[in-house]
Coordinates of C-alpha atoms and ligand atoms in Angstrom, one line a residue:
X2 CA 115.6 97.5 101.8
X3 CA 113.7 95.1 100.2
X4 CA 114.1 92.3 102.3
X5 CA 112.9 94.9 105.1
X6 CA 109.8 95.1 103.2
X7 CA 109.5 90.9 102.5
X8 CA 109.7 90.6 106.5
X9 CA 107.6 93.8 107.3
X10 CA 105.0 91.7 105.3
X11 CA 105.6 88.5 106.5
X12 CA 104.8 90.0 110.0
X13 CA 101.5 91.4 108.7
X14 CA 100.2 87.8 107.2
X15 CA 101.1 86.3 110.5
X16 CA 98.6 88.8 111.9
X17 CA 96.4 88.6 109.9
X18 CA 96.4 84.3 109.8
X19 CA 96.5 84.7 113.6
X20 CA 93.2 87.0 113.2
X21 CA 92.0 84.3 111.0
X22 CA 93.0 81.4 113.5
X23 CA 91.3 83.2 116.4
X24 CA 88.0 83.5 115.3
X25 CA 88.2 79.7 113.4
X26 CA 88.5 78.4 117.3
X27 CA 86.6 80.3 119.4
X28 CA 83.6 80.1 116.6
X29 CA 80.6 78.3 117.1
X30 CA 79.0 75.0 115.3
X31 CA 75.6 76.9 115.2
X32 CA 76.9 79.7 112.7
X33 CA 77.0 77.4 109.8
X34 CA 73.3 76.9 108.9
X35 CA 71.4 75.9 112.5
X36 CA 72.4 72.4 112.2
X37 CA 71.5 71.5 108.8
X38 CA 74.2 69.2 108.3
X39 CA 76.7 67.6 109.8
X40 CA 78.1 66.5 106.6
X41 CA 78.9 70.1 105.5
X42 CA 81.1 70.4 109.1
X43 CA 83.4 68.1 108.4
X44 CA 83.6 69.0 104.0
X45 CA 84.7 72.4 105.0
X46 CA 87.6 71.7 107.0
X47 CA 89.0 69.6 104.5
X48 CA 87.9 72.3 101.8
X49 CA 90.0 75.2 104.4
X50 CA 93.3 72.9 104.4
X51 CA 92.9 71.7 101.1
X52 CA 93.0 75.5 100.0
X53 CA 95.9 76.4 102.0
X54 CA 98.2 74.0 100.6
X55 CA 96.9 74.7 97.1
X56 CA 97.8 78.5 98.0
X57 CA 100.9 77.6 99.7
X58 CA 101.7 75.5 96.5
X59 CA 100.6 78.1 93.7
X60 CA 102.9 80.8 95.4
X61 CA 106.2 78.7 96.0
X62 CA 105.9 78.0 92.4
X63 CA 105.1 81.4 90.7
X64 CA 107.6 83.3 93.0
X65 CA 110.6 80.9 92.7
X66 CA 111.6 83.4 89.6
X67 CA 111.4 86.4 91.3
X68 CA 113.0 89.3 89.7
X69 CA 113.4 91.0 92.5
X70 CA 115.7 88.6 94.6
X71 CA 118.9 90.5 93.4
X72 CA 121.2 88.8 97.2
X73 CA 122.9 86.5 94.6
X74 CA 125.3 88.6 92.4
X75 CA 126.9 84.8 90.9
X76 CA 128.7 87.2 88.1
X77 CA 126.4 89.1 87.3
X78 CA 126.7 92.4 85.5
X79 CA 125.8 95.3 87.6
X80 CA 123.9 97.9 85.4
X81 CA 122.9 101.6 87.0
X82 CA 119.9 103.2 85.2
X83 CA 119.2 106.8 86.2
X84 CA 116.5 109.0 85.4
X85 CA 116.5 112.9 84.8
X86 CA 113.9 114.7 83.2
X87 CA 113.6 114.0 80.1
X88 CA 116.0 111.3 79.8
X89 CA 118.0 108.1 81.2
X90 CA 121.5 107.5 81.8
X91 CA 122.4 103.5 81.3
X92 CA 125.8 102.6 82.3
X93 CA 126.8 100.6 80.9
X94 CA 124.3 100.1 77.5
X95 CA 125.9 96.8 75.9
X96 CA 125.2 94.2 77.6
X97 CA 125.6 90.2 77.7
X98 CA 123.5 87.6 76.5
X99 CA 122.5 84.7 78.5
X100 CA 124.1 85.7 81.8
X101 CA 122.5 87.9 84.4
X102 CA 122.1 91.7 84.7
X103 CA 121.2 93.7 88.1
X104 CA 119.7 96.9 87.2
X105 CA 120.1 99.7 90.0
X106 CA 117.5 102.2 89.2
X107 CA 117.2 105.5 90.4
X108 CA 116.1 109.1 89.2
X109 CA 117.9 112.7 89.7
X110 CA 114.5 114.8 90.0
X111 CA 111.0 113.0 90.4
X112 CA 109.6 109.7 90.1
X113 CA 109.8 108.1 86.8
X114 CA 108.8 104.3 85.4
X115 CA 112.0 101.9 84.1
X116 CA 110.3 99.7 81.7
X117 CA 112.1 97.6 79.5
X118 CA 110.7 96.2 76.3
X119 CA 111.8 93.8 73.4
X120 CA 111.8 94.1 69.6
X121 CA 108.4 93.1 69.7
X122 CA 107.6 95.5 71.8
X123 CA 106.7 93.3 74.7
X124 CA 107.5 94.5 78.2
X125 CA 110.2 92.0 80.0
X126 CA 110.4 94.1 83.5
X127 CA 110.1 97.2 84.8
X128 CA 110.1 99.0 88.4
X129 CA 110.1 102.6 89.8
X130 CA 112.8 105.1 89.5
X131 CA 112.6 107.4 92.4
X132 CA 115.0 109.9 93.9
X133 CA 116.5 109.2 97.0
X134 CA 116.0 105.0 96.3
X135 CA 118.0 102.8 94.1
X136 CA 115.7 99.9 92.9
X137 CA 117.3 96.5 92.1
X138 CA 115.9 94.3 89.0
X139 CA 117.8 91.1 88.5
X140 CA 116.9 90.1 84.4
X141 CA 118.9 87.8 81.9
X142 CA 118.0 88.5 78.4
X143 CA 117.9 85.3 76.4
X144 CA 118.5 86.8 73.1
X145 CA 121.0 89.6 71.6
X146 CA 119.3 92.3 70.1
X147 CA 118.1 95.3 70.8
X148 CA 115.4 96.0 73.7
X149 CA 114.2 99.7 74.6
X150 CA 113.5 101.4 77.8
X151 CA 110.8 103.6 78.2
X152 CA 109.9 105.8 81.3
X153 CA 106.4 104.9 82.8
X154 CA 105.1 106.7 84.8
X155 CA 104.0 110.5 83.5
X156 CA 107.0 112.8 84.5
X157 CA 106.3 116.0 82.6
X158 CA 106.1 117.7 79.6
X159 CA 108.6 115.5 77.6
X160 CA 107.7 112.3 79.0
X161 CA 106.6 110.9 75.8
X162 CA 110.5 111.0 74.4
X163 CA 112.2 109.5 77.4
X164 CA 113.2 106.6 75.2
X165 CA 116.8 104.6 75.8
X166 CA 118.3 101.3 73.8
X167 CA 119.8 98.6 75.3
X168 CA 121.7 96.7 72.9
X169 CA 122.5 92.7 74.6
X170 CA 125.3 91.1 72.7
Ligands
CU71 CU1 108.1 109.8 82.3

């Protein structure tokens, strides 16, 4: 599903950079500035590609680690995470330190929000819960201890108390 999504998007940026490439060639030189300056022509080409590959380079590196990319199971522990109303079912709720964990998420009634925190109380991940959908969240904890989950996204009238413990050995 959610490499559907990546390539559904991809498609989208292609149209809209072929938009983009479109009007950069059939534009003319007199929409800068009535000829004020040649100098300023020739700066902003080098400014447009210089930008590109500072964008290009900015998103290879921020989403190497992406959470999301759950294709590689190398041994990982496999984790489902349902919600009901007004409460989640973690199977199973020990898990290992150091080694990656997919999450499956999904809920038995209406749209909730997994979000999982430390002892600090700092969140680490979190994605939708939705019925119908099973959500995938590859995570490896770095340190044993206890981490919490907490729901959200507003659910109903006990909401507040949807709270669930991990415990990461
Ligand atoms: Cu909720």
């Amino acid at each position: 599903m959610q490499s559907y999504v990546l390539v559904i998007s991809l498609l989208f940026l292609l149209m809209v950079a072929a938009v983009f490439w479109w009007v950069v060639r059939h534009s003319t030189a007199d929409a800068s500035g009535a000829g004020a300056g040649g100098s300023v022509e020739s700066y902003r080409g080098g400014l447009f590609w210089g930008l590109v590959a500072l964008g290009l380079v900015v998103a290879a590196l921020t989403l190497r680690p992406w959470p999301y990319d759950v294709a590689a199971s190398d041994g990982a522990t496999t984790v489902t995470a349902t919600g009901n109303q007004w409460s989640w079912e973690i199977v199973p709720q020990e898990l290992p330190a150091g080694r990656p964990v997919i999450f499956k998420v999904t809920s038995n009634d209406v749209n909730h929000g997994f979000g999982v925190y430390d002892a600090d109380g700092t969140m680490l991940f979190q994605t939708q819960a939705m019925p119908g959908y099973v959500n995938q969240v590859r995570y490896t904890f770095t340190k044993p201890g206890k981490y919490r989950v907490l729901c959200l996204e507003y659910c109903g009238l006990v909401h507040h108390d949807m709270i669930e413990e991990i415990n990461v050995k």
